[in-house]
PDB file of C-alpha atoms in Angstrom:
ATOM      1  CA  MET H   1       2.233  10.559  10.753  1.00 61.00           C
ATOM      2  CA  GLY H   2      -1.667  10.725  10.536  1.00 57.00           C
ATOM      3  CA  ALA H   3      -3.240  11.030   7.192  1.00 55.00           C
ATOM      4  CA  ALA H   4      -4.087  15.295   8.077  1.00 55.00           C
ATOM      5  CA  ALA H   5      -0.822  15.646   7.721  1.00 67.00           C
ATOM      6  CA  LEU H   6       0.163  13.968   4.574  1.00 88.00           C
ATOM      7  CA  ASP H   7      -0.349  17.172   2.131  1.00 92.00           C
ATOM      8  CA  GLU H   8       0.725  15.826  -1.584  1.00 94.00           C
ATOM      9  CA  ARG H   9       3.766  17.439  -0.587  1.00 94.00           C
ATOM     10  CA  THR H  10       4.383  14.674   1.584  1.00 94.00           C
ATOM     11  CA  LEU H  11       2.480  11.906  -0.571  1.00 96.00           C
ATOM     12  CA  ALA H  12       5.520  13.361  -3.715  1.00 96.00           C
ATOM     13  CA  ASP H  13       8.400  12.835  -0.761  1.00 96.00           C
ATOM     14  CA  LEU H  14       6.964   9.518   0.560  1.00 96.00           C
ATOM     15  CA  LEU H  15       5.361   7.391  -1.551  1.00 98.00           C
ATOM     16  CA  PRO H  16       7.870   6.534  -4.914  1.00 98.00           C
ATOM     17  CA  GLY H  17      10.035   3.576  -4.617  1.00 98.00           C
ATOM     18  CA  THR H  18       9.171   0.418  -4.208  1.00 98.00           C
ATOM     19  CA  TRP H  19       7.747  -1.300  -1.311  1.00 98.00           C
ATOM     20  CA  THR H  20       6.414  -4.981   0.246  1.00 97.00           C
ATOM     21  CA  ILE H  21       3.478  -5.778   1.629  1.00 96.00           C
ATOM     22  CA  VAL H  22       3.718  -7.285   5.213  1.00 96.00           C
ATOM     23  CA  ALA H  23       0.116  -7.516   6.546  1.00 97.00           C
ATOM     24  CA  THR H  24      -2.984  -7.591   4.513  1.00 97.00           C
ATOM     25  CA  ASN H  25      -6.365  -8.489   4.915  1.00 96.00           C
ATOM     26  CA  PHE H  26      -7.195  -7.942   1.004  1.00 93.00           C
ATOM     27  CA  PRO H  27      -8.493 -10.679  -0.285  1.00 91.00           C
ATOM     28  CA  MET H  28      -5.786 -10.917  -3.450  1.00 89.00           C
ATOM     29  CA  TRP H  29      -3.489 -11.701  -1.339  1.00 94.00           C
ATOM     30  CA  LEU H  30      -4.802 -14.154   0.699  1.00 94.00           C
ATOM     31  CA  THR H  31      -5.505 -16.614  -1.878  1.00 91.00           C
ATOM     32  CA  GLY H  32      -2.019 -18.499  -0.849  1.00 91.00           C
ATOM     33  CA  GLN H  33      -1.638 -17.807  -5.166  1.00 94.00           C
ATOM     34  CA  ARG H  34      -0.013 -14.595  -5.329  1.00 94.00           C
ATOM     35  CA  LEU H  35       3.425 -14.076  -3.333  1.00 95.00           C
ATOM     36  CA  GLU H  36       5.904 -11.556  -2.575  1.00 95.00           C
ATOM     37  CA  PRO H  37       3.996  -8.749  -3.593  1.00 97.00           C
ATOM     38  CA  ARG H  38       4.883  -5.617  -3.768  1.00 97.00           C
ATOM     39  CA  PHE H  39       4.207  -1.560  -5.364  1.00 96.00           C
ATOM     40  CA  THR H  40       6.640   0.372  -6.730  1.00 98.00           C
ATOM     41  CA  TYR H  41       5.415   3.956  -7.101  1.00 98.00           C
ATOM     42  CA  GLU H  42       7.286   6.583  -9.541  1.00 98.00           C
ATOM     43  CA  LEU H  43       6.659  10.319  -9.890  1.00 98.00           C
ATOM     44  CA  VAL H  44       5.140  11.553 -12.980  1.00 98.00           C
ATOM     45  CA  THR H  45       3.958  14.773 -11.940  1.00 96.00           C
ATOM     46  CA  GLU H  46       4.218  16.352  -8.661  1.00 94.00           C
ATOM     47  CA  SER H  47       1.499  19.109  -9.113  1.00 91.00           C
ATOM     48  CA  PRO H  48      -1.387  17.608  -9.496  1.00 94.00           C
ATOM     49  CA  LEU H  49      -0.077  14.401  -7.758  1.00 97.00           C
ATOM     50  CA  VAL H  50       0.484  11.119  -9.644  1.00 97.00           C
ATOM     51  CA  LEU H  51       2.223   8.182 -10.185  1.00 98.00           C
ATOM     52  CA  SER H  52       2.756   5.885 -11.973  1.00 97.00           C
ATOM     53  CA  ASP H  53       2.145   2.778 -10.072  1.00 95.00           C
ATOM     54  CA  ASP H  54       3.942  -1.432 -10.366  1.00 96.00           C
ATOM     55  CA  VAL H  55       2.285  -4.333  -8.004  1.00 94.00           C
ATOM     56  CA  SER H  56       4.135  -7.175  -8.460  1.00 96.00           C
ATOM     57  CA  TYR H  57       4.114 -10.800  -7.642  1.00 96.00           C
ATOM     58  CA  VAL H  58       4.689 -14.110  -8.233  1.00 97.00           C
ATOM     59  CA  GLU H  59       1.709 -16.140  -9.250  1.00 96.00           C
ATOM     60  CA  GLU H  60       3.339 -20.033 -10.072  1.00 95.00           C
ATOM     61  CA  GLY H  61       7.213 -19.244  -9.947  1.00 96.00           C
ATOM     62  CA  GLU H  62       6.614 -16.084 -12.550  1.00 97.00           C
ATOM     63  CA  GLU H  63       6.629 -12.687 -12.039  1.00 97.00           C
ATOM     64  CA  LYS H  64       3.554 -10.812 -12.631  1.00 95.00           C
ATOM     65  CA  HIS H  65       2.887  -6.928 -12.872  1.00 94.00           C
ATOM     66  CA  ILE H  66      -0.470  -4.843 -13.082  1.00 90.00           C
ATOM     67  CA  LEU H  67      -0.097  -1.619 -13.956  1.00 93.00           C
ATOM     68  CA  GLY H  68      -1.593   1.922 -13.568  1.00 94.00           C
ATOM     69  CA  GLN H  69      -1.826   5.207 -12.503  1.00 94.00           C
ATOM     70  CA  ASP H  70      -2.139   6.779  -9.501  1.00 96.00           C
ATOM     71  CA  THR H  71      -3.889  10.722  -9.028  1.00 95.00           C
ATOM     72  CA  LEU H  72      -4.427  12.281  -6.342  1.00 97.00           C
ATOM     73  CA  ARG H  73      -7.792  13.443  -6.125  1.00 94.00           C
ATOM     74  CA  GLY H  74      -8.402  15.198  -2.320  1.00 92.00           C
ATOM     75  CA  ASP H  75      -7.381  13.314   0.001  1.00 90.00           C
ATOM     76  CA  GLU H  76      -7.833  10.270  -1.960  1.00 94.00           C
ATOM     77  CA  PHE H  77      -5.591   8.488  -5.308  1.00 96.00           C
ATOM     78  CA  VAL H  78      -7.955   7.560  -8.115  1.00 90.00           C
ATOM     79  CA  TRP H  79      -5.952   4.823  -9.822  1.00 82.00           C
ATOM     80  CA  ARG H  80      -6.492   3.606 -13.139  1.00 82.00           C
ATOM     81  CA  GLY H  81      -5.537   0.388 -15.009  1.00 78.00           C
ATOM     82  CA  ARG H  82      -2.621   0.325 -18.089  1.00 77.00           C
ATOM     83  CA  LYS H  83      -3.822  -1.509 -21.746  1.00 69.00           C
ATOM     84  CA  LEU H  84      -6.577  -4.333 -21.112  1.00 63.00           C
ATOM     85  CA  LEU H  85      -6.637  -2.936 -17.861  1.00 62.00           C
ATOM     86  CA  ARG H  86      -7.486   0.950 -18.621  1.00 67.00           C
ATOM     87  CA  LEU H  87     -11.273   1.081 -17.805  1.00 63.00           C
ATOM     88  CA  VAL H  88     -10.555  -1.034 -13.891  1.00 65.00           C
ATOM     89  CA  SER H  89     -10.072   1.953 -11.650  1.00 72.00           C
ATOM     90  CA  SER H  90     -10.094   2.073  -7.282  1.00 83.00           C
ATOM     91  CA  ARG H  91      -9.603   4.245  -4.531  1.00 90.00           C
ATOM     92  CA  TRP H  92      -7.276   4.368  -2.642  1.00 94.00           C
ATOM     93  CA  SER H  93      -5.293   5.964   0.808  1.00 96.00           C
ATOM     94  CA  VAL H  94      -2.570   6.246   2.597  1.00 96.00           C
ATOM     95  CA  ALA H  95      -4.159   6.143   6.400  1.00 96.00           C
ATOM     96  CA  GLY H  96      -0.898   6.898   8.378  1.00 96.00           C
ATOM     97  CA  VAL H  97       2.825   6.477   8.377  1.00 96.00           C
ATOM     98  CA  SER H  98       5.239   5.437  10.635  1.00 95.00           C
ATOM     99  CA  ASP H  99       7.902   8.964  11.580  1.00 92.00           C
ATOM    100  CA  ASP H 100      10.768   7.733  10.023  1.00 93.00           C
ATOM    101  CA  GLY H 101       8.404   7.058   6.752  1.00 94.00           C
ATOM    102  CA  ASP H 102       9.364   3.473   5.970  1.00 96.00           C
ATOM    103  CA  ILE H 103       6.093   2.043   7.556  1.00 97.00           C
ATOM    104  CA  ALA H 104       2.727   3.086   6.118  1.00 97.00           C
ATOM    105  CA  VAL H 105      -1.287   1.659   5.939  1.00 97.00           C
ATOM    106  CA  VAL H 106      -2.777   2.453   2.810  1.00 96.00           C
ATOM    107  CA  ARG H 107      -6.347   1.994   2.980  1.00 96.00           C
ATOM    108  CA  PHE H 108      -8.534   0.550  -0.148  1.00 93.00           C
ATOM    109  CA  SER H 109     -12.772   1.069  -1.175  1.00 90.00           C
ATOM    110  CA  LYS H 110     -14.422  -1.101  -2.120  1.00 88.00           C
ATOM    111  CA  SER H 111     -14.908  -1.000  -6.126  1.00 80.00           C
ATOM    112  CA  LEU H 112     -16.652  -2.943  -8.738  1.00 77.00           C
ATOM    113  CA  ALA H 113     -14.066  -5.191  -9.013  1.00 74.00           C
ATOM    114  CA  THR H 114     -12.626  -5.126  -5.300  1.00 80.00           C
ATOM    115  CA  PRO H 115     -14.264  -5.072  -1.458  1.00 88.00           C
ATOM    116  CA  ALA H 116     -12.223  -2.798   0.498  1.00 90.00           C
ATOM    117  CA  GLY H 117      -9.051  -3.793   2.740  1.00 94.00           C
ATOM    118  CA  VAL H 118      -6.602  -2.991   4.520  1.00 96.00           C
ATOM    119  CA  ASP H 119      -2.187  -3.659   3.310  1.00 97.00           C
ATOM    120  CA  ILE H 120       0.445  -2.468   5.802  1.00 97.00           C
ATOM    121  CA  ILE H 121       3.606  -1.673   3.172  1.00 97.00           C
ATOM    122  CA  VAL H 122       7.407  -1.304   4.419  1.00 97.00           C
ATOM    123  CA  ARG H 123      10.083   0.719   2.395  1.00 97.00           C
ATOM    124  CA  GLU H 124      12.425  -2.388   0.317  1.00 94.00           C
ATOM    125  CA  GLY H 125      16.021  -1.651   2.119  1.00 88.00           C
ATOM    126  CA  THR H 126      15.223  -1.183   5.504  1.00 87.00           C
ATOM    127  CA  SER H 127      15.105  -3.136   8.595  1.00 82.00           C
ATOM    128  CA  HIS H 128      11.934  -3.264  10.700  1.00 83.00           C
ATOM    129  CA  PRO H 129      11.630  -6.606  12.122  1.00 82.00           C
ATOM    130  CA  GLU H 130       9.449  -4.801  14.648  1.00 91.00           C
ATOM    131  CA  VAL H 131       7.145  -3.701  12.073  1.00 94.00           C
ATOM    132  CA  ARG H 132       3.884  -5.499  13.838  1.00 94.00           C
ATOM    133  CA  ARG H 133       5.058  -4.649  17.089  1.00 93.00           C
ATOM    134  CA  THR H 134       5.243  -1.176  15.805  1.00 94.00           C
ATOM    135  CA  VAL H 135       1.876  -1.326  14.005  1.00 96.00           C
ATOM    136  CA  ALA H 136       0.176  -2.384  17.019  1.00 95.00           C
ATOM    137  CA  HIS H 137       1.510   0.276  19.773  1.00 94.00           C
ATOM    138  CA  ALA H 138       0.218   3.004  17.542  1.00 95.00           C
ATOM    139  CA  THR H 139      -2.771   2.160  15.590  1.00 95.00           C
ATOM    140  CA  ASP H 140      -4.265   5.473  15.691  1.00 94.00           C
ATOM    141  CA  ASP H 141      -1.579   7.347  15.013  1.00 94.00           C
ATOM    142  CA  PHE H 142      -1.513   4.723  11.770  1.00 96.00           C
ATOM    143  CA  GLY H 143      -5.351   4.962  10.920  1.00 95.00           C
ATOM    144  CA  LEU H 144      -6.662   1.788  11.900  1.00 96.00           C
ATOM    145  CA  THR H 145      -9.127   0.457  14.310  1.00 94.00           C
ATOM    146  CA  PRO H 146      -8.584  -2.101  16.448  1.00 93.00           C
ATOM    147  CA  GLU H 147     -10.449  -4.680  15.176  1.00 94.00           C
ATOM    148  CA  GLU H 148      -8.707  -3.515  11.289  1.00 94.00           C
ATOM    149  CA  PHE H 149      -5.351  -3.980  13.098  1.00 97.00           C
ATOM    150  CA  GLY H 150      -7.476  -7.724  14.250  1.00 96.00           C
ATOM    151  CA  SER H 151      -7.542  -8.558  10.399  1.00 97.00           C
ATOM    152  CA  LEU H 152      -4.779  -8.275   9.149  1.00 97.00           C
ATOM    153  CA  THR H 153      -3.128 -11.977   8.101  1.00 96.00           C
ATOM    154  CA  TRP H 154       0.737 -11.003   8.612  1.00 96.00           C
ATOM    155  CA  PHE H 155       3.345 -12.193   6.150  1.00 91.00           C
ATOM    156  CA  THR H 156       5.861 -13.977   7.907  1.00 73.00           C
ATOM    157  CA  ALA H 157       8.528 -14.459   5.421  1.00 52.00           C
ATOM    158  CA  GLY H 158      10.934 -12.167   4.629  1.00 45.00           C
ATOM    159  CA  PRO H 159      13.753  -9.570   6.441  1.00 40.00           C
ATOM    160  CA  THR H 160      11.238  -6.578   7.180  1.00 39.00           C
ATOM    161  CA  THR H 161       8.725  -8.366   8.833  1.00 36.00           C
ATOM    162  CA  GLY H 162       8.500  -8.705  12.639  1.00 40.00           C
TER     163      GLY H 162
END
């Protein structure tokens, strides 16, 4: 399902839950310091679409969290951090989703604090051993160029990678 089909209602149904990052070109996840990255979204309001956002990862054996709120504006979300990060914001969108809604491509725009990047995420609790092949054979459907697909680093740990 391409990004064009992802209206407010579809995104409100799709995103809540926990997602594991299985591939990325986003530097934050490529240093080897932040492991097991996950996004957890909870629905705050449907219209306008607002999600609470918990980015979690393991660093030096300890689970860390980056908390924020995502507000849909047009075809992209505006993320704003909470607490000490309340002055930080970024923009992201869902570029494409698998037909079953369990694999998604998230595209991040360049911000003051981060470069542009792409994550491939898989809904936690689902099994997609062939996720790399699935995305490779449908890059257009997932909103990826061949160059973007080639730039991804794939994480091999965990039951949902392929």
